[in-house]
Tab-separated table of C-alpha atoms and ligand atoms in Angstrom:
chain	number	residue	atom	x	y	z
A	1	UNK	CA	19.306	37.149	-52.251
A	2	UNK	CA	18.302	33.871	-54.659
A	3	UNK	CA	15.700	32.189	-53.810
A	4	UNK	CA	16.752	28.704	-52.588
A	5	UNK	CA	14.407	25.816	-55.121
A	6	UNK	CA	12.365	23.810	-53.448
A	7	UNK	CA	11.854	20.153	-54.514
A	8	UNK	CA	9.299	18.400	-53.065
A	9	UNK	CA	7.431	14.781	-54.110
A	10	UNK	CA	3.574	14.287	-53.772
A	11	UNK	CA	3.206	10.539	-52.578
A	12	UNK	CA	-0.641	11.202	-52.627
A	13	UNK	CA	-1.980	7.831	-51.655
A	14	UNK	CA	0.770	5.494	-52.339
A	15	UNK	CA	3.157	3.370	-50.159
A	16	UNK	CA	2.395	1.579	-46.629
A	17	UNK	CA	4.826	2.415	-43.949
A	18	UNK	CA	7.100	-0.221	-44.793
A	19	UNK	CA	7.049	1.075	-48.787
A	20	UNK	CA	7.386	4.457	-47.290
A	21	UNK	CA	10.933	3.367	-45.714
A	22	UNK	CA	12.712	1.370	-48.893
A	23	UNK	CA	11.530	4.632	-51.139
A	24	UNK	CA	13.000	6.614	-48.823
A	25	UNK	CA	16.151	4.370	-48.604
A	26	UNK	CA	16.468	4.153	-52.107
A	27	UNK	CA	16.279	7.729	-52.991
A	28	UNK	CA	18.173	8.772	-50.206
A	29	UNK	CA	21.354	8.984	-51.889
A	30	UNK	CA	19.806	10.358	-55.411
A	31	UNK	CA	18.433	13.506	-53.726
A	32	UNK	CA	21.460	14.360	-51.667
A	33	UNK	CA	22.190	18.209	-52.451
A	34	UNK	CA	23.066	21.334	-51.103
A	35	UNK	CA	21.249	23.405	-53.851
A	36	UNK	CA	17.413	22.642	-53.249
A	37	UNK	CA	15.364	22.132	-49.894
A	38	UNK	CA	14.305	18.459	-50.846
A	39	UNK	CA	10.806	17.554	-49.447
A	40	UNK	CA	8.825	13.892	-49.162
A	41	UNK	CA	5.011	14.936	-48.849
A	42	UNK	CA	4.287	11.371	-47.660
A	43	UNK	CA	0.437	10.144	-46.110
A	44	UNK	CA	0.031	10.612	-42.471
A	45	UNK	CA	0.708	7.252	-41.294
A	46	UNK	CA	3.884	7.427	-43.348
A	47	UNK	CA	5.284	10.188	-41.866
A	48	UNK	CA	7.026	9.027	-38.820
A	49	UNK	CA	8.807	5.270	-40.274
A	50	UNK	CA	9.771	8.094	-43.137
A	51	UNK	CA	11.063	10.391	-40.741
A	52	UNK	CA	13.104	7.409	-38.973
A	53	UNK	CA	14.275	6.711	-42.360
A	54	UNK	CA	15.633	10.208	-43.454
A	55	UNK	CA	17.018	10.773	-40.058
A	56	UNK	CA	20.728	12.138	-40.668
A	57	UNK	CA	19.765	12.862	-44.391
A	58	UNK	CA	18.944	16.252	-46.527
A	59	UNK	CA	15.124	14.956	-46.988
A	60	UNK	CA	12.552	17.075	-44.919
A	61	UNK	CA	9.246	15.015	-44.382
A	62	UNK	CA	6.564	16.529	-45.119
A	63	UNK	CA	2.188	16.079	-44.946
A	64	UNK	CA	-0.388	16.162	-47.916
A	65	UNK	CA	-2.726	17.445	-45.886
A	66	UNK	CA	-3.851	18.964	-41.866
A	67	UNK	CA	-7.178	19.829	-40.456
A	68	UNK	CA	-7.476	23.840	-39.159
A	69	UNK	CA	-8.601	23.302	-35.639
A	70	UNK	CA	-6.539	22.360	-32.742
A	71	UNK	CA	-8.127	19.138	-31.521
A	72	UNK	CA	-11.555	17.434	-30.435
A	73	UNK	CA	-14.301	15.349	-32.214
A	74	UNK	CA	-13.108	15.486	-35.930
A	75	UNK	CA	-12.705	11.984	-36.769
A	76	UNK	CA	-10.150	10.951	-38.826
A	77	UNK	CA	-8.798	14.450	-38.933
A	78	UNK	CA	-4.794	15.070	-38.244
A	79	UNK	CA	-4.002	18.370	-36.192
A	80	UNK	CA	-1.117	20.998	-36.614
A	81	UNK	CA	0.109	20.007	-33.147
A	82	UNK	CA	0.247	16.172	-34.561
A	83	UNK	CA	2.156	17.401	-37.196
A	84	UNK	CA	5.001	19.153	-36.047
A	85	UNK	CA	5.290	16.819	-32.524
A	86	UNK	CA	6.599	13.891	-35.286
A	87	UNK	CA	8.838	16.824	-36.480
A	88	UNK	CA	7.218	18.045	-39.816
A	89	UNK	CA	7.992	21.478	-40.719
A	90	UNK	CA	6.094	21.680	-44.651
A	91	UNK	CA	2.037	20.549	-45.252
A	92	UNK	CA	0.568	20.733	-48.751
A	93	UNK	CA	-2.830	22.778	-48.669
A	94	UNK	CA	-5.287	23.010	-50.814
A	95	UNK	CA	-4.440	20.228	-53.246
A	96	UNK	CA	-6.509	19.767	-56.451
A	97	UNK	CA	-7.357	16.604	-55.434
A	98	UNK	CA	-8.541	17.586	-51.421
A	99	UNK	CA	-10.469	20.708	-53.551
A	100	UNK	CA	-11.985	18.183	-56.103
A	101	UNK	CA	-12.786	14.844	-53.875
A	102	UNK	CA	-12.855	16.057	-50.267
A	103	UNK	CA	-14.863	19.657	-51.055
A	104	UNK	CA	-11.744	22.121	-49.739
A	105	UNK	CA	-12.741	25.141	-51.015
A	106	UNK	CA	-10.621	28.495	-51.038
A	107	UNK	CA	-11.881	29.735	-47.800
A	108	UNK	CA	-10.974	26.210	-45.888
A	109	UNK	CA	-7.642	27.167	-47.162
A	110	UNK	CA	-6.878	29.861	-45.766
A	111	UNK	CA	-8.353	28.620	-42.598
A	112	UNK	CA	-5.373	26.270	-43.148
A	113	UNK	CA	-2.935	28.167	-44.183
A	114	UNK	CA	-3.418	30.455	-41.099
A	115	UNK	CA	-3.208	27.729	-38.701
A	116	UNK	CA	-0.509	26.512	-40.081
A	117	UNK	CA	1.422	29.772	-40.034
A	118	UNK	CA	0.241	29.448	-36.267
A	119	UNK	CA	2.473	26.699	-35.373
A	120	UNK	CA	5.419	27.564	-37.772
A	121	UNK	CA	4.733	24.957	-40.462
A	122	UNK	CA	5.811	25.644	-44.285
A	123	UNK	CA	2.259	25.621	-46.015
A	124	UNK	CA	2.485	24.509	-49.586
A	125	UNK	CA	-0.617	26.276	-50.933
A	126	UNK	CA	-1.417	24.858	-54.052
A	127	UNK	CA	-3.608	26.783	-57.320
A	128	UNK	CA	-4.585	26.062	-60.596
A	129	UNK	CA	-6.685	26.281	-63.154
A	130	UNK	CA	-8.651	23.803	-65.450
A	131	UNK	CA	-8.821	23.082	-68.651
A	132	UNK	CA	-11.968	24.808	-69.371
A	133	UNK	CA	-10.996	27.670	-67.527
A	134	UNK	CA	-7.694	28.106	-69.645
A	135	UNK	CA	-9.670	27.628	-72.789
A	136	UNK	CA	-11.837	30.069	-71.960
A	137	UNK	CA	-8.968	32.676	-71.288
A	138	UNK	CA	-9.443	33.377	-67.460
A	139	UNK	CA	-6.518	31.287	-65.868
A	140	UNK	CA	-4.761	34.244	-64.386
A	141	UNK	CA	-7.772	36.176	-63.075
A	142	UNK	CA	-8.379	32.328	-61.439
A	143	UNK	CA	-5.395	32.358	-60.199
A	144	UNK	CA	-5.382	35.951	-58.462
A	145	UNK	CA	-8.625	35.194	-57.043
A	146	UNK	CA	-7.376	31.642	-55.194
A	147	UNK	CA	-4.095	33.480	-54.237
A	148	UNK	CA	-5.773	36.243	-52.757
A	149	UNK	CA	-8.190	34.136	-50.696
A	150	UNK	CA	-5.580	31.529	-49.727
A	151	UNK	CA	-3.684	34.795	-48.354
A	152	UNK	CA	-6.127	36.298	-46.516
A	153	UNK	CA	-4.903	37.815	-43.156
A	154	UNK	CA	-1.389	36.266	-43.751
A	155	UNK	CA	0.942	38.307	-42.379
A	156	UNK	CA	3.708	40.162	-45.232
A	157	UNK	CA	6.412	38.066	-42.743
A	158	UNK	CA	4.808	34.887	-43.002
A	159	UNK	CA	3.867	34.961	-46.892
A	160	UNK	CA	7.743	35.535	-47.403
A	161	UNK	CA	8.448	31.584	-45.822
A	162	UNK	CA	5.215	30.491	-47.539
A	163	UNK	CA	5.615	27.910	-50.626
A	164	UNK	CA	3.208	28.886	-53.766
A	165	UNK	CA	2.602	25.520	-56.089
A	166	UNK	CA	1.285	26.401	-59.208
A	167	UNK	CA	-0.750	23.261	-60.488
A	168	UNK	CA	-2.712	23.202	-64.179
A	169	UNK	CA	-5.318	20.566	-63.207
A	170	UNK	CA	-5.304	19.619	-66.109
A	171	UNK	CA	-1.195	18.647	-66.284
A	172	UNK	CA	-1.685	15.976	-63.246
A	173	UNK	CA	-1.392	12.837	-63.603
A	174	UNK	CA	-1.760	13.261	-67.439
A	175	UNK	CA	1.464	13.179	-68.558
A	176	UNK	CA	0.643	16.763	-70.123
A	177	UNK	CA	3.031	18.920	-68.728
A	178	UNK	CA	2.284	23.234	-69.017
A	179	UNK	CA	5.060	24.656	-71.587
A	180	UNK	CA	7.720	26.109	-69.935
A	181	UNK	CA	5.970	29.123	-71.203
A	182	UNK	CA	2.819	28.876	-69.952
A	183	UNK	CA	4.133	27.661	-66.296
A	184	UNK	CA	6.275	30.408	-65.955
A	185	UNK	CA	3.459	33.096	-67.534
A	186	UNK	CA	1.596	31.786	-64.472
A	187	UNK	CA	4.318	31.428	-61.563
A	188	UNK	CA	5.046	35.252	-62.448
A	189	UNK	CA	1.864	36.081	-62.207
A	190	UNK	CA	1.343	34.525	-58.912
A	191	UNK	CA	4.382	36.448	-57.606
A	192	UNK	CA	3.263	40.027	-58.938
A	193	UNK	CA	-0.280	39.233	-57.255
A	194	UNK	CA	2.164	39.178	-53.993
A	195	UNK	CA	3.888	41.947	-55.098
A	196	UNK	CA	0.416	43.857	-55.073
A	197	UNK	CA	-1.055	42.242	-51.867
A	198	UNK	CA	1.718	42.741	-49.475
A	199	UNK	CA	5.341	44.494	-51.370
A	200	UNK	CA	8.474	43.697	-53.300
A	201	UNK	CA	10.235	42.211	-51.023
A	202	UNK	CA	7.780	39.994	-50.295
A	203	UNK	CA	7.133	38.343	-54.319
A	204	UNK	CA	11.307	38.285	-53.951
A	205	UNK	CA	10.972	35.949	-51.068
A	206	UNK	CA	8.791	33.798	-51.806
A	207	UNK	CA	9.076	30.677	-52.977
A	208	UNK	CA	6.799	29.382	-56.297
A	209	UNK	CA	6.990	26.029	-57.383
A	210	UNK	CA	5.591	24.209	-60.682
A	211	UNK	CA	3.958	20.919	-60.867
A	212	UNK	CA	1.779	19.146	-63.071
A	213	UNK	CA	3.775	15.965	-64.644
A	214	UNK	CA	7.002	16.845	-64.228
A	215	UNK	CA	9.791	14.361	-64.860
A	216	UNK	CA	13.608	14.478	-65.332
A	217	UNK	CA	13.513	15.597	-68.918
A	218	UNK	CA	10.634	18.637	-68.299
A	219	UNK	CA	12.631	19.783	-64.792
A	220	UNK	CA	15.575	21.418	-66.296
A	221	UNK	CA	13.944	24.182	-68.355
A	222	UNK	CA	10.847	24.430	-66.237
A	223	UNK	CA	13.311	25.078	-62.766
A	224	UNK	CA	15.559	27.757	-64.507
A	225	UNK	CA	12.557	29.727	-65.451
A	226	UNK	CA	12.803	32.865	-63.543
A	227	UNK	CA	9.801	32.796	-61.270
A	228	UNK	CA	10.013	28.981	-61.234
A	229	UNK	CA	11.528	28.180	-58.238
A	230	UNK	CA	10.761	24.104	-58.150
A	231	UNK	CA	8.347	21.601	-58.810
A	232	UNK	CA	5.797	19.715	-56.819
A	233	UNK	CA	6.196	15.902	-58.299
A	234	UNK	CA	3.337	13.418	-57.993
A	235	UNK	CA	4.098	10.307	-59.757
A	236	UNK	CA	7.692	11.060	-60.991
A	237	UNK	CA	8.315	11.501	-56.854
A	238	UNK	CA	7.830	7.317	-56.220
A	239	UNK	CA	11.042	6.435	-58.741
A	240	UNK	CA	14.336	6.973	-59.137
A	241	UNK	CA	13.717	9.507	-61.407
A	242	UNK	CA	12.944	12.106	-58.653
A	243	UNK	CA	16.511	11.509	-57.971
A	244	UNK	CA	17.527	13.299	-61.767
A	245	UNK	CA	14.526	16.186	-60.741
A	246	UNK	CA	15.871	16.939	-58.184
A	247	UNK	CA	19.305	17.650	-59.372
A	248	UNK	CA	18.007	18.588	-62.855
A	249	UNK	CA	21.096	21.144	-63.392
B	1	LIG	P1	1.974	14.580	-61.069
B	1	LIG	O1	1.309	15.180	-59.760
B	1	LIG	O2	3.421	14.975	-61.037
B	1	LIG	O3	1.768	13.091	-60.968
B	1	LIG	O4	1.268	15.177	-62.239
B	1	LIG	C1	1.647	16.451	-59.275
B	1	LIG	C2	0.790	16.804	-58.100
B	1	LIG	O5	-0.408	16.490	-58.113
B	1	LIG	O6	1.278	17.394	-57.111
């Protein structure tokens, strides 16, 4: 069976709840498709004037982020059961940004992307390398290593529904974008590291996404890449232009 692509925007720290509603009012009727899941990845406090705002639409609302225990004293901390109470069904994990500012490592991933799998939420685990690291020639064993990790004690059922975003850390927020080449090198590579930890079926299922600086004229080639199976859009996500991404064909 095809994969279905998976389109979902990064808001990262942009937009107050009423922002969060006119963006999603506005783009409302440029994402409207049949063809691609269509996720807003919108800050906490967004999520539920958002999730007023795509009621009756295609637009799943997603979170940037969730904490891996249940509840107690973790201040400022949002919980799995938080998350899918206001109805949210994806989280991104492991963002470059959480790894880089807020010290997530590998291991607090998979904490996370356990617990998520506990209460049926859609991780989207993200990886990548830096630039160093693909100068010096060792993205894909990088890569392996942080999908193994993130993977740990994930179940082969669960890794099938789980969505795999492959970010170069150095293609966000730059403007550089990965060659189609090089994005899909790495996306295939991701998906045969599946193959190996858990079985075919498996790396067919699941679903690997690009991002890094994607924008309606990079979407086209980079989404019909055969292990590319959507993009994870940061800045490109706020405009109308997420509206041409995410029916790039
Ligand atoms: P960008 O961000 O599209 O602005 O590069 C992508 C991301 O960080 O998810």
């Amino acid at each position: 069976m095809a994969r279905k692509k998976i389109i979902a925007g990064n808001w990262k720290m942009n937009m107050t709840p009423s922002e969060a509603v006119e963006l999603v009012n506005t783009l409302k009727p440029l994402v409207a498709t049949d063809e691609a899941d269509v996720v807003f990845c919108v800050p906490a406090i967004d999520i539920i004037p958002a999730m007023e705002a795509a009621k009756g639409t295609n637009i799943e609302i997603g979170a940037e982020n969730m904490y891996f225990e249940e509840k107690g004293a973790f201040t400022g901390e949002i919980s799995p059961n938080m998350l899918t109470d206001a109805g949210v069904k994806y989280v991104i994990i492991g963002h470059s940004e959480r790894r880089e500012y807020f010290a997530e490592t590998d291991e607090t991933v998979n904490k996370k992307v356990l617990k998520a799998f506990e209460h049926n939420l859609t991780p989207i685990i993200c990886c990548g390398e830096s630039l160093t690291q693909r100068e010096q020639g060792i993205t894909i064993d990088w890569i392996r290593q942080q999908i193994k990790i993130a993977f740990l004690n994930v179940t082969a059922a669960q890794a099938a529904t789980a969505v795999v975003a492959y970010e170069p850390i150095w293609a966000i927020g730059t403007g550089k974008t990965a060659t189609t080449e090089q994005a899909q090198e790495v996306c295939k590579a991701i998906r045969e590291c599946i193959g190996e930890i858990y079985d075919e079926a498996t790396a067919e299922a699941i679903r690997i996404q690009y991002g890094g600086s994607v924008n309606a004229a990079t979407a086209p080639e980079l989404f019909s890449q055969p292990d590319i199976d959507g993009g994870l859009v940061g800045g490109a996500a706020l405009k109308p232009d997420f509206g041409k991404i995410v029916n790039y064909k």
